[in-house]
Coordinates of C-alpha atoms and ligand atoms in Angstrom, one line a residue:
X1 CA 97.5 97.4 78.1
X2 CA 100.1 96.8 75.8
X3 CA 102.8 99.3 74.4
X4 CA 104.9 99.2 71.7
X5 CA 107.9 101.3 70.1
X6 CA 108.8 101.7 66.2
X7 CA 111.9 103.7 64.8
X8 CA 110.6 105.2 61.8
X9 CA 108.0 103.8 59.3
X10 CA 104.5 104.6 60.9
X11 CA 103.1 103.4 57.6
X12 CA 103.0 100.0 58.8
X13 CA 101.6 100.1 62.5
X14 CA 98.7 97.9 62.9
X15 CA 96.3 100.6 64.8
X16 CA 93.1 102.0 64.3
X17 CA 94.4 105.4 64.6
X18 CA 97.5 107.9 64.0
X19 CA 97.6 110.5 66.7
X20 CA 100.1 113.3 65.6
X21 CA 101.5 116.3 67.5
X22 CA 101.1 119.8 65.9
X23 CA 103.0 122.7 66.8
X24 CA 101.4 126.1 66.7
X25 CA 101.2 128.2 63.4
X26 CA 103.4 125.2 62.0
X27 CA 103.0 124.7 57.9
X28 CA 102.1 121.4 57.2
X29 CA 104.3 121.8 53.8
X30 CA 107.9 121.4 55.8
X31 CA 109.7 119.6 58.3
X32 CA 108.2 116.9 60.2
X33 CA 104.8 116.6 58.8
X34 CA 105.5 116.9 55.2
X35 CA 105.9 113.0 54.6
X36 CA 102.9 112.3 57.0
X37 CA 100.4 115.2 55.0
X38 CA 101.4 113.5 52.0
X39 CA 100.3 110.4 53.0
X40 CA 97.5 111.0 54.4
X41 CA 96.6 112.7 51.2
X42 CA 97.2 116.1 52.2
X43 CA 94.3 116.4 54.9
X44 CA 96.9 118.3 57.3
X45 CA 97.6 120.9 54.9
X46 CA 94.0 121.5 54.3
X47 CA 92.6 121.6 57.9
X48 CA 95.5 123.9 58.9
X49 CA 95.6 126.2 55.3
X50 CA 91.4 126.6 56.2
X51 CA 92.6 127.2 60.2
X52 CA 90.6 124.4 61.2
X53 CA 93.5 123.4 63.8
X54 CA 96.0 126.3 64.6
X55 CA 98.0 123.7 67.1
X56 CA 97.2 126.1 69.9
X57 CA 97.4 124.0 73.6
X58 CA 95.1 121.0 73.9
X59 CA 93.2 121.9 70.5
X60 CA 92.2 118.5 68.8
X61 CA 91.0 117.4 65.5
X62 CA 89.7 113.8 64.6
X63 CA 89.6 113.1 60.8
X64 CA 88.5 110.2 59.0
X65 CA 91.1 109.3 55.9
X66 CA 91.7 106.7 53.4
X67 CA 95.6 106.6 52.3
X68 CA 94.9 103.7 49.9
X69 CA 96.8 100.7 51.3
X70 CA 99.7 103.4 52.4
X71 CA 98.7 103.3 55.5
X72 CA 96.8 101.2 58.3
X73 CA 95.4 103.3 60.2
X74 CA 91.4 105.7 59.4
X75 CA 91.5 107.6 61.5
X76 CA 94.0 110.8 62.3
X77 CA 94.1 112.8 65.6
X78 CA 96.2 116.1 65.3
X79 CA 96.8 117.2 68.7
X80 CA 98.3 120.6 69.1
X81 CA 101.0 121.6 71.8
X82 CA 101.2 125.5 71.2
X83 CA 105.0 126.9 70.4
X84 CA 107.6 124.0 69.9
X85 CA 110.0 125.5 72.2
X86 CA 108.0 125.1 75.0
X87 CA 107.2 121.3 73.8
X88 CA 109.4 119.0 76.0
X89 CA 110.3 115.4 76.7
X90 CA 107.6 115.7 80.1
X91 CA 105.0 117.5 77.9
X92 CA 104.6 113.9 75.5
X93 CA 103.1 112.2 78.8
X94 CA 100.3 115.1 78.2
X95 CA 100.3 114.1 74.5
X96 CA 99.4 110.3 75.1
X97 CA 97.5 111.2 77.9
X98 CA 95.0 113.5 75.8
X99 CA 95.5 111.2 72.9
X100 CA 94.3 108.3 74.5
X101 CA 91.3 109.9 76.8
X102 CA 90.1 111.4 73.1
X103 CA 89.9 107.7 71.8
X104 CA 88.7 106.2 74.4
X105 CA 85.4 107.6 74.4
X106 CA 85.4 106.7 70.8
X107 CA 86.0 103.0 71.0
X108 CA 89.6 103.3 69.4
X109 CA 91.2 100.4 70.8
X110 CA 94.9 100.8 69.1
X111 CA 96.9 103.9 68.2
X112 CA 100.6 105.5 67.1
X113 CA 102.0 108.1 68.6
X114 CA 104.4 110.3 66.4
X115 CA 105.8 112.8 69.3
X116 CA 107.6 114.8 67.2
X117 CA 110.2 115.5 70.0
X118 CA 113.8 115.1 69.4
X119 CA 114.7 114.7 73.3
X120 CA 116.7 111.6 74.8
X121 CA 114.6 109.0 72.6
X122 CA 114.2 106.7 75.6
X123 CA 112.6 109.6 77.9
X124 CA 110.2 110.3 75.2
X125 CA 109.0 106.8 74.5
X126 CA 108.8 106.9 78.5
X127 CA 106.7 109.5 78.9
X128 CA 104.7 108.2 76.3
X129 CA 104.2 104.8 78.0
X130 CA 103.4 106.9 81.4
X131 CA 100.7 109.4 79.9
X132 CA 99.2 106.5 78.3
X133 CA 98.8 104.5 81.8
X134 CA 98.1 107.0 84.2
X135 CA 95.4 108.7 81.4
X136 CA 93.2 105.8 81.8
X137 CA 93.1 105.8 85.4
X138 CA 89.2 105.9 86.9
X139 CA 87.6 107.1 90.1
X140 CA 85.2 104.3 89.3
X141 CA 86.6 101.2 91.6
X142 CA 83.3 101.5 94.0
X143 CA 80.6 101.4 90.8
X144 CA 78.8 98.5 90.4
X145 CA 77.5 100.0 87.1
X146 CA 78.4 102.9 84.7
X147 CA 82.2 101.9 85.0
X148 CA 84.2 103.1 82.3
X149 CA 84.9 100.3 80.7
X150 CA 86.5 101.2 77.4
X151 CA 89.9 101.1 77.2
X152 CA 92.7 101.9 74.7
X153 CA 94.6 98.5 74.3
X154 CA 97.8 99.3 73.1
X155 CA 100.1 102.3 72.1
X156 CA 102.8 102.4 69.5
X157 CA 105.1 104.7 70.1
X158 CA 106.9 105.8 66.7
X159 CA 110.8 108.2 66.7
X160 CA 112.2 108.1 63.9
X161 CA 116.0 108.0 63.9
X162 CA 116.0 106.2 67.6
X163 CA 117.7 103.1 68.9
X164 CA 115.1 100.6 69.4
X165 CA 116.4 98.9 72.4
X166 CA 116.3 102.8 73.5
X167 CA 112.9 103.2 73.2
X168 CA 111.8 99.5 74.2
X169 CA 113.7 100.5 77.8
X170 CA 111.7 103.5 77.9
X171 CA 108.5 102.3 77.1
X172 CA 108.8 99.4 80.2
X173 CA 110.5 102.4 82.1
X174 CA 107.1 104.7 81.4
X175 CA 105.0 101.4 82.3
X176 CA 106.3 101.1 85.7
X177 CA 106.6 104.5 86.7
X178 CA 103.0 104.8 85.3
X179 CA 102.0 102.1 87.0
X180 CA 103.0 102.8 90.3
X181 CA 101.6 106.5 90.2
X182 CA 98.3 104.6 89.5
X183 CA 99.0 102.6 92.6
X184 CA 99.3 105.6 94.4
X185 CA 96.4 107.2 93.0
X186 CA 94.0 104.6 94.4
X187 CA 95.7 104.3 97.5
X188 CA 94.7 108.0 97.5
X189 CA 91.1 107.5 96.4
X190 CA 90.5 105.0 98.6
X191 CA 87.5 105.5 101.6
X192 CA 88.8 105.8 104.9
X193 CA 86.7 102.7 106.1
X194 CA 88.7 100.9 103.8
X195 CA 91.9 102.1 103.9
X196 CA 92.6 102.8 107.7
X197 CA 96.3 102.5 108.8
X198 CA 96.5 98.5 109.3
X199 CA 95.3 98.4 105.9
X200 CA 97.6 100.9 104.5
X201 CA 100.1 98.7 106.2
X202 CA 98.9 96.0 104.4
X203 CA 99.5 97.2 100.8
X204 CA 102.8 98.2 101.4
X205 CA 103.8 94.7 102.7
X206 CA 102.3 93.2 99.6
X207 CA 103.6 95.5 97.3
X208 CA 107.1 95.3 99.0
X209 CA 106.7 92.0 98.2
X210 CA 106.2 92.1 94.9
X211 CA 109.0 94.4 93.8
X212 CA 111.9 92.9 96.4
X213 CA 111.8 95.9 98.7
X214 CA 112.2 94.9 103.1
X215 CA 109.4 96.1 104.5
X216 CA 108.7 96.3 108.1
X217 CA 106.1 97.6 109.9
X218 CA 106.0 99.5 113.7
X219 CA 103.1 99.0 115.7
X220 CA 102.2 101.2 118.5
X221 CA 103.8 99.6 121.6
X222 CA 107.1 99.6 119.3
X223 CA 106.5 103.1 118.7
X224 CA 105.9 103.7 122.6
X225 CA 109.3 101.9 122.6
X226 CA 110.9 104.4 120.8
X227 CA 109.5 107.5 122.5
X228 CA 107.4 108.8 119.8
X229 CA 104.9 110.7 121.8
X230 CA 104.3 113.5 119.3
X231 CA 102.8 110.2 116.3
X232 CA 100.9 108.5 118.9
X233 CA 99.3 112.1 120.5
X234 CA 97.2 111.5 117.1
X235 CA 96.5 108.3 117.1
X236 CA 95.3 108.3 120.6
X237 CA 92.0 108.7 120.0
X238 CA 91.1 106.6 117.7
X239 CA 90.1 103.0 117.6
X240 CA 92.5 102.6 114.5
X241 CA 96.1 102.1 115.8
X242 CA 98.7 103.9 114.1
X243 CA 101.2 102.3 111.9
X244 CA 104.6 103.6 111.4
X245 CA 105.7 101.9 107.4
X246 CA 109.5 101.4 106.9
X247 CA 110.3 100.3 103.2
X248 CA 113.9 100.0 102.3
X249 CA 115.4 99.6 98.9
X250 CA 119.2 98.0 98.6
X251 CA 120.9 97.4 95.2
X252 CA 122.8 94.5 94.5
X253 CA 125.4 96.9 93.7
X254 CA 126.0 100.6 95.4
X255 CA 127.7 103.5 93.7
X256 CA 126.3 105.4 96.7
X257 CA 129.2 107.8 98.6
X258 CA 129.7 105.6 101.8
X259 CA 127.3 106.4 104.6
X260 CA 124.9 108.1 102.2
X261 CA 121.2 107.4 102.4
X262 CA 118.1 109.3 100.9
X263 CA 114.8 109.1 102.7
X264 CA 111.4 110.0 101.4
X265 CA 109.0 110.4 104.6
X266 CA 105.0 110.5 103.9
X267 CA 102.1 112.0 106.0
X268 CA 99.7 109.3 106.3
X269 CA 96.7 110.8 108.2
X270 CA 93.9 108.1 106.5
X271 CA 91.0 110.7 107.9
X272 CA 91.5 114.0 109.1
X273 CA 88.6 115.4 111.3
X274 CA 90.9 117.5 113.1
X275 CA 90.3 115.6 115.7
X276 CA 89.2 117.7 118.8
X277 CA 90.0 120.9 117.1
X278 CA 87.3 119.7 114.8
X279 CA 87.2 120.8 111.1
X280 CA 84.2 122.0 109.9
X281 CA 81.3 119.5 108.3
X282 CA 81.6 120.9 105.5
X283 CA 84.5 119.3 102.8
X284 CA 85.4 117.2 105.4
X285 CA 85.1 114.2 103.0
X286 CA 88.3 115.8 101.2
X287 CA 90.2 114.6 104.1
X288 CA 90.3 111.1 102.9
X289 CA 93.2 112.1 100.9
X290 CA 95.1 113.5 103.8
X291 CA 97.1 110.4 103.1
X292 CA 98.4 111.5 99.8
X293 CA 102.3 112.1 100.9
X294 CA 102.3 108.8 102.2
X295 CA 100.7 107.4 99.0
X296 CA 103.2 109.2 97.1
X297 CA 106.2 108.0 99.2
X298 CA 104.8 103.5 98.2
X299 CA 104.2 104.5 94.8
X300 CA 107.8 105.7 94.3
X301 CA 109.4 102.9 96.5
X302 CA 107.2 100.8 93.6
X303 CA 108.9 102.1 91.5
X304 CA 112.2 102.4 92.5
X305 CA 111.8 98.6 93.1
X306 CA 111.3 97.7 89.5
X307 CA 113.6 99.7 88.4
X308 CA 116.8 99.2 90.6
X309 CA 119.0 102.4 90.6
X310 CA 122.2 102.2 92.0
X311 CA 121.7 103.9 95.3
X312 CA 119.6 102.5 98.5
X313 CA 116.3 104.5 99.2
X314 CA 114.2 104.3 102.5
X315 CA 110.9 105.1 102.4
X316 CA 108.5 105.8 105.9
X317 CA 105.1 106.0 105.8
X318 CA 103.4 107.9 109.1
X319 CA 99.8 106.0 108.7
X320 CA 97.4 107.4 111.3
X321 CA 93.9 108.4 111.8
X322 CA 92.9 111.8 113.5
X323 CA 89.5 111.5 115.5
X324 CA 88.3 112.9 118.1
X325 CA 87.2 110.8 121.2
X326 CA 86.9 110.8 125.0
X327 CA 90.7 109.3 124.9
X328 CA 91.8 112.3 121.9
X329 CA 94.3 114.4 122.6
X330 CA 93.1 118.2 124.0
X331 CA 94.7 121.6 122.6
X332 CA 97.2 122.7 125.4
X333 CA 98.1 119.1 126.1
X334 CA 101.7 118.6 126.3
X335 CA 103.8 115.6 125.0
X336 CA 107.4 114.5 124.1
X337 CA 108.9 113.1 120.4
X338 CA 111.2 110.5 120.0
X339 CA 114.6 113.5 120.1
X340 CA 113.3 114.3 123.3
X341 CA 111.9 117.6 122.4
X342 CA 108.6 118.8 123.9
X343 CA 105.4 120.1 121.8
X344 CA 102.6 122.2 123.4
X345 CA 99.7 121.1 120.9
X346 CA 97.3 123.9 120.9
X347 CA 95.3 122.7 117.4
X348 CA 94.6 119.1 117.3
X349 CA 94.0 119.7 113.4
X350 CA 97.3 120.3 112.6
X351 CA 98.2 117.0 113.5
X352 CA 100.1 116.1 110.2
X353 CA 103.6 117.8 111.2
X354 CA 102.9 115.6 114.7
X355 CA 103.1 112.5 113.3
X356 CA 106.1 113.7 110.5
X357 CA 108.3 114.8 113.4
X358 CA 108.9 111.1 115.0
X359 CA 108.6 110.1 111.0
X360 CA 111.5 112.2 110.2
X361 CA 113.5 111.6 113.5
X362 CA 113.4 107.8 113.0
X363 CA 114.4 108.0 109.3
X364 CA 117.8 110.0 110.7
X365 CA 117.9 107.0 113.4
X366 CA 117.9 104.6 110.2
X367 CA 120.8 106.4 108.7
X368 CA 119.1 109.2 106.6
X369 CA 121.7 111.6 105.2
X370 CA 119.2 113.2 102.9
X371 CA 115.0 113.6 103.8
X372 CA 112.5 114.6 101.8
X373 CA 109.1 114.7 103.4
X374 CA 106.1 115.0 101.8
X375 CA 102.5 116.2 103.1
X376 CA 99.8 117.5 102.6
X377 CA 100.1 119.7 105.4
X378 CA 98.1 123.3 105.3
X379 CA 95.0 124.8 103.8
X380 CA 97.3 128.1 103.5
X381 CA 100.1 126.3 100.7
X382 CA 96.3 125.7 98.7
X383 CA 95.8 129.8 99.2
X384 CA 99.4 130.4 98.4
X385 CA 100.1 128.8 95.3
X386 CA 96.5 127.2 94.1
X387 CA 96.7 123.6 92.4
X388 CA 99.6 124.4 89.8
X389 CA 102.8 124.3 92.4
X390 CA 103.6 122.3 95.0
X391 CA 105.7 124.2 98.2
X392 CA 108.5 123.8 99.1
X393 CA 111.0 124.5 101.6
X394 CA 114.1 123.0 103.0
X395 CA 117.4 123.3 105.0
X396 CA 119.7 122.7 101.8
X397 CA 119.6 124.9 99.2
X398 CA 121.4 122.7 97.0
X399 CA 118.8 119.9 97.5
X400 CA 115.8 122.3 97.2
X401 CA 117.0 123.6 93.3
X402 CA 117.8 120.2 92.8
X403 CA 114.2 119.0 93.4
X404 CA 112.9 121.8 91.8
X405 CA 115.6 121.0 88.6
X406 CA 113.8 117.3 88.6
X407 CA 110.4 118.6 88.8
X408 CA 111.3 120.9 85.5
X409 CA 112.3 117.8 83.9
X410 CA 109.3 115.8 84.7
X411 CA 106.5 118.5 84.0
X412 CA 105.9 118.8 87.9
X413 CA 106.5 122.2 89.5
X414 CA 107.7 123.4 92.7
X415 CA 107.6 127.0 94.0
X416 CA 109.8 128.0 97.3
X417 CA 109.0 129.6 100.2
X418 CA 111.9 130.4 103.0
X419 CA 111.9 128.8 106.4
X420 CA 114.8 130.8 108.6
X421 CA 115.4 131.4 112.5
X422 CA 113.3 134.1 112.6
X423 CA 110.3 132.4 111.0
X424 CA 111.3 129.4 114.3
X425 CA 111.0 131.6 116.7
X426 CA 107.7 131.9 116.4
X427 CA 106.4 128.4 117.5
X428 CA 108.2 128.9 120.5
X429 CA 105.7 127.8 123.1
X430 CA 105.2 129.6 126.5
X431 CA 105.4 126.1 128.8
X432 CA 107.5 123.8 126.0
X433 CA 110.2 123.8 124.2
X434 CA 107.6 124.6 120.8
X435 CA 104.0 124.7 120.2
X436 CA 102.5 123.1 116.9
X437 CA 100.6 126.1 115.6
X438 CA 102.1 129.9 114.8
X439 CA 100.7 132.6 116.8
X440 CA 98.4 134.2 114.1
X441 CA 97.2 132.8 110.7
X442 CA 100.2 134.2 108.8
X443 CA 103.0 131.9 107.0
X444 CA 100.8 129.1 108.0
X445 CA 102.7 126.4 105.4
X446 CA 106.2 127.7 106.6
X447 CA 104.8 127.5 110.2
X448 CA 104.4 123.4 109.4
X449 CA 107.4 123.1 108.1
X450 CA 110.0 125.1 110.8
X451 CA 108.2 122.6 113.0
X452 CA 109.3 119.6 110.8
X453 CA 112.6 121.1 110.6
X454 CA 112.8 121.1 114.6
X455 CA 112.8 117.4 114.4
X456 CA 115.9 117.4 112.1
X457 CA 119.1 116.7 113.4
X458 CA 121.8 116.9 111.0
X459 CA 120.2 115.7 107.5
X460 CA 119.8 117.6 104.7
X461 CA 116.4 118.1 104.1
X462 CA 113.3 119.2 101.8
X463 CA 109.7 119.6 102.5
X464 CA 106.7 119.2 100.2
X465 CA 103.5 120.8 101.2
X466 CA 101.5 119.2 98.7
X467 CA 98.0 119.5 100.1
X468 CA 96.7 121.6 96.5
X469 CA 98.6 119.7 93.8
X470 CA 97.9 116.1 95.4
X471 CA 93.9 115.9 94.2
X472 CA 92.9 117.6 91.1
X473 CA 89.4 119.0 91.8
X474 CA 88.1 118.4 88.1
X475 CA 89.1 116.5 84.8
X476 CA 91.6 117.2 82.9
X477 CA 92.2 116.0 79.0
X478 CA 95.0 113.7 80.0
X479 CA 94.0 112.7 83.7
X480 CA 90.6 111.9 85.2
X481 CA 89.7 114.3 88.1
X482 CA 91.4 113.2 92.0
X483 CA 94.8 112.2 92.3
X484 CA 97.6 113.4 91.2
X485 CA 100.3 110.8 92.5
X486 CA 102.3 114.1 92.9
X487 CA 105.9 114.1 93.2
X488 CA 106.2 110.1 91.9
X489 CA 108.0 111.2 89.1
X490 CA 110.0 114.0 90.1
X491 CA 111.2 111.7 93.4
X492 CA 112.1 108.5 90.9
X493 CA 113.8 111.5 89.0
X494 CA 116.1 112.7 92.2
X495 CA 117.2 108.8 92.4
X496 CA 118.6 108.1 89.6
X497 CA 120.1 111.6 89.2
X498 CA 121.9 110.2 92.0
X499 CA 123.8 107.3 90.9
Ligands
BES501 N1 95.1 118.1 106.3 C1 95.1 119.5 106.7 C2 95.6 120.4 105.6 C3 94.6 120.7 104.5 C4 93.6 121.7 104.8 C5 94.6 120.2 103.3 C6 92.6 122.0 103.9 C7 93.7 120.5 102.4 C8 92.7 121.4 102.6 C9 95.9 119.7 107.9 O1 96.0 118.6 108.8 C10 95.3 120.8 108.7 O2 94.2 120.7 109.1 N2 96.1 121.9 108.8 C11 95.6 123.1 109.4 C12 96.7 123.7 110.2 C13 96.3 124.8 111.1 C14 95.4 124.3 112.2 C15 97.5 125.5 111.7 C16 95.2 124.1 108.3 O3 95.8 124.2 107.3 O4 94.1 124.7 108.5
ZN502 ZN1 95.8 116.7 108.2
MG503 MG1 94.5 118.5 110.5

């Protein structure tokens, strides 16, 4: 897939199509689409003055047109994006995204983009470049017939007015941030037979590789070393040992405060069956993407690889599988993390906090100043807040808006919920110092994360409970239906806000 950025002058881009953004109720006599409906022989005016298109949300309209010579392009795809204040830099990743799925399934192989957004040139053109990679991302790796094999070859991306070296950074920005969400999203899709922990391991090392990232990797007798009973309670029983990923990122150049370090810590459950506390039959198949923090976490150390802020990130990946054996680990058993605190485990199934809290404890150990864990940790955060916002919660309000702030920015949305003493109280446990569950059903996603925060010693710290914004349960027009590679952009986003 190739993409490609222009200034101005559409006229000339060697595509089959023109895909142009339409705002709602706009008259195609003024502004922005004036010179466009002319050439074009005034089809825009028409479709719009007969309201054939109304630029309403996701509305599309895909006409055949002959601009004598004028233009290269036959083919016109208005897209509309509803009112133009609500259009922003994020929502042109939608844009491509739609544009592209839309001419896909119609053999278009080439198109230009005109935006129409007069953000930061170089975010647009990036966005563009994203929506255009992750939009033809497939669930189809496993098919050994009906793949989708049509593809949109390449994207010109047209601003007028821009700098073109502007836009050219943007575009390769957009391809490597679209890129590695992709690379999270089959991490995500992958079976659990495939991708267990040791080969989760695997793909970081090689993708570590590959973008000039240390990577190292704890096995279980290292993790014994280091006391982390609470990970390897999970891992127990099963016959896939548990793999604790470090990835580290160091510029050639810091402009980091001294001392300062930002982790991003992933749960990295490959299958959840609850393990003893066994889930039902039913959906347990979801549980493959119990992984998804953890995918999330590699895909943004991809990233942050290639594109070499000026600040050192660590990522950790808690890679483990939850089964339930002869050897698993029973509800009331009692064990001890790495900080020398003491967990009652009455579920098994909520195992994901269990492995985060020696995940989180070591990143501190490494020299984490700043965590931000990401899981998808409770069914309740899915009954909270549906598919549309991921929780979140933290010790710092500072770093919580600020997350937030990066998600507005990016199109990805974050909704708070509190964690305080009283809400820690209640996973005090009766024998140990806490127990992993709540006493009742209630707050269950701040119960996980007032656990997670019991394993936090000084850092400032958020958490993402992203268990109903990591898999999208059907198709959208930009994306195909599973995962999300939530929180990718938003976390590259936080990075380079901090340089
Ligand atoms: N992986 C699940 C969370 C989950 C549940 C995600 C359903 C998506 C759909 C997690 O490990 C889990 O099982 N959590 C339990 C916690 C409970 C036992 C306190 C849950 O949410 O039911
Ligand atoms: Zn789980
Ligand atoms: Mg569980």
């Amino acid at each position: 897939m190739k993409t490609q950025a222009i200034t101005a002058n559409f006229q000339e881009a060697n595509v089959d199509a023109l895909a142009v953004t339409v705002f709602k109720d706009e008259k195609a006599s003024g502004g922005g689409l004036k010179e466009f409906d002319k050439l074009t022989g005034g089809i825009i005016s028409s479709v719009i003055k007969n309201e054939e298109f109304k630029g309403d949300v996701g509305e599309t309209a895909l006409i055949r047109f002959s601009a004598k010579g004028k233009v290269k392009a036959s083919l016109l795809l208005l897209i509309g994006v509803g009112d133009k204040s609500d259009y922003k830099p994020a929502s042109v990743a939608i844009v491509a995204g739609t544009a592209t799925r839309f001419l896909r399934k119609r053999n278009v192989k080439s198109f230009a983009l005109l935006p129409r957004n007069d953000g930061d040139p170089t975010e647009v053109a990036q966005n563009a470049a994203q929506g255009f990679v992750t939009s033809q991302f497939e669930l189809d790796k496993y098919r050994t017939k009906d793949k989708n094999n049509k593809t949109v070859e390449s994207l010109v991306v047209c601003v007028e007015g821009a700098n073109a070296a502007d836009l050219k950074n943007g575009l390769s920005r957009g391809q490597i941030i679209g890129d590695s969400m992709n690379f999270t999203r089959d991490l995500a899709n992958e079976p659990p037979n495939i991708l267990h922990p040791t080969e989760f391991a695997k793909r970081a090392q090689t993708i570590a590789k590959e973008t000039g990232l240390k990577c190292e990797i704890l096995d279980e007798a290292k993790m014994a070393k280091l006391g982390m009973g609470s990970l390897l309670s999970v891992s127990i029983g099963s016959d896939q040992p548990a793999k604790l990923i470090v990835l580290k990122y160091e510029p050639k150049k810091s402009t980091a405060k001294k001392g300062e370090l930002l982790a991003i810590v992933g749960k990295g459950i490959t299958f959840d069956t609850g393990g003893i506390s066994l889930k039902p039959g039913e959906g347990m198949d979801a549980m493959k993407y119990d992984m998804s923090g953890g995918a999330s976490v590699v895909g943004t150390m991809r990233a942050i690889g290639l594109l070499k802020p000026t600040v050192p990130v660590l990522g950790i990946v808690a890679a483990v599988e939850n089964m339930p054996d002869g050897k698993a680990t029973r509800p009331s058993d009692v064990v001890t993390a790495s900080n020398g605190k003491t967990v009652e485990i009455l579920n098994t199934d909520a195992e994901g906090r269990l492995v985060l809290a020696d995940a989180v404890a070591y990143a501190e150990k490494q020299g984490a100043t700043t965590i931000v864990d990401m899981a998808t940790l409770t069914g309740a955060v899915i009954i909270a807040l549906g598919d549309l916002n991921t929780g979140i919660m933290g010790n710092d309000q500072e770093l919580v808006d600020n997350i937030i702030a990066c998600g507005k920015e990016t199109g990805e949305d974050f909704w708070q919920l509190p964690v305080s003493k009283a809400y820690s109280k209640q996973i005090k446990s009766d024998i140990a110092d806490i127990k992993n569950i709540g006493p009742s059903r209630k707050a269950g996603t701040i119960m996980g994360a007032v656990f997670i925060q019991e394993f936090i010693d000084k850092a400032k710290w958020a958490h993402l409970d992203i268990a109903g914004t990591a898999w999208n349960d059907s198709e959208k027009p930009h994306q195909a239906k599973g995962p999300t590679a939530v929180a990718v952009r938003t976390l590259v986003k936080l990075v380079e806000n901090s340089e």
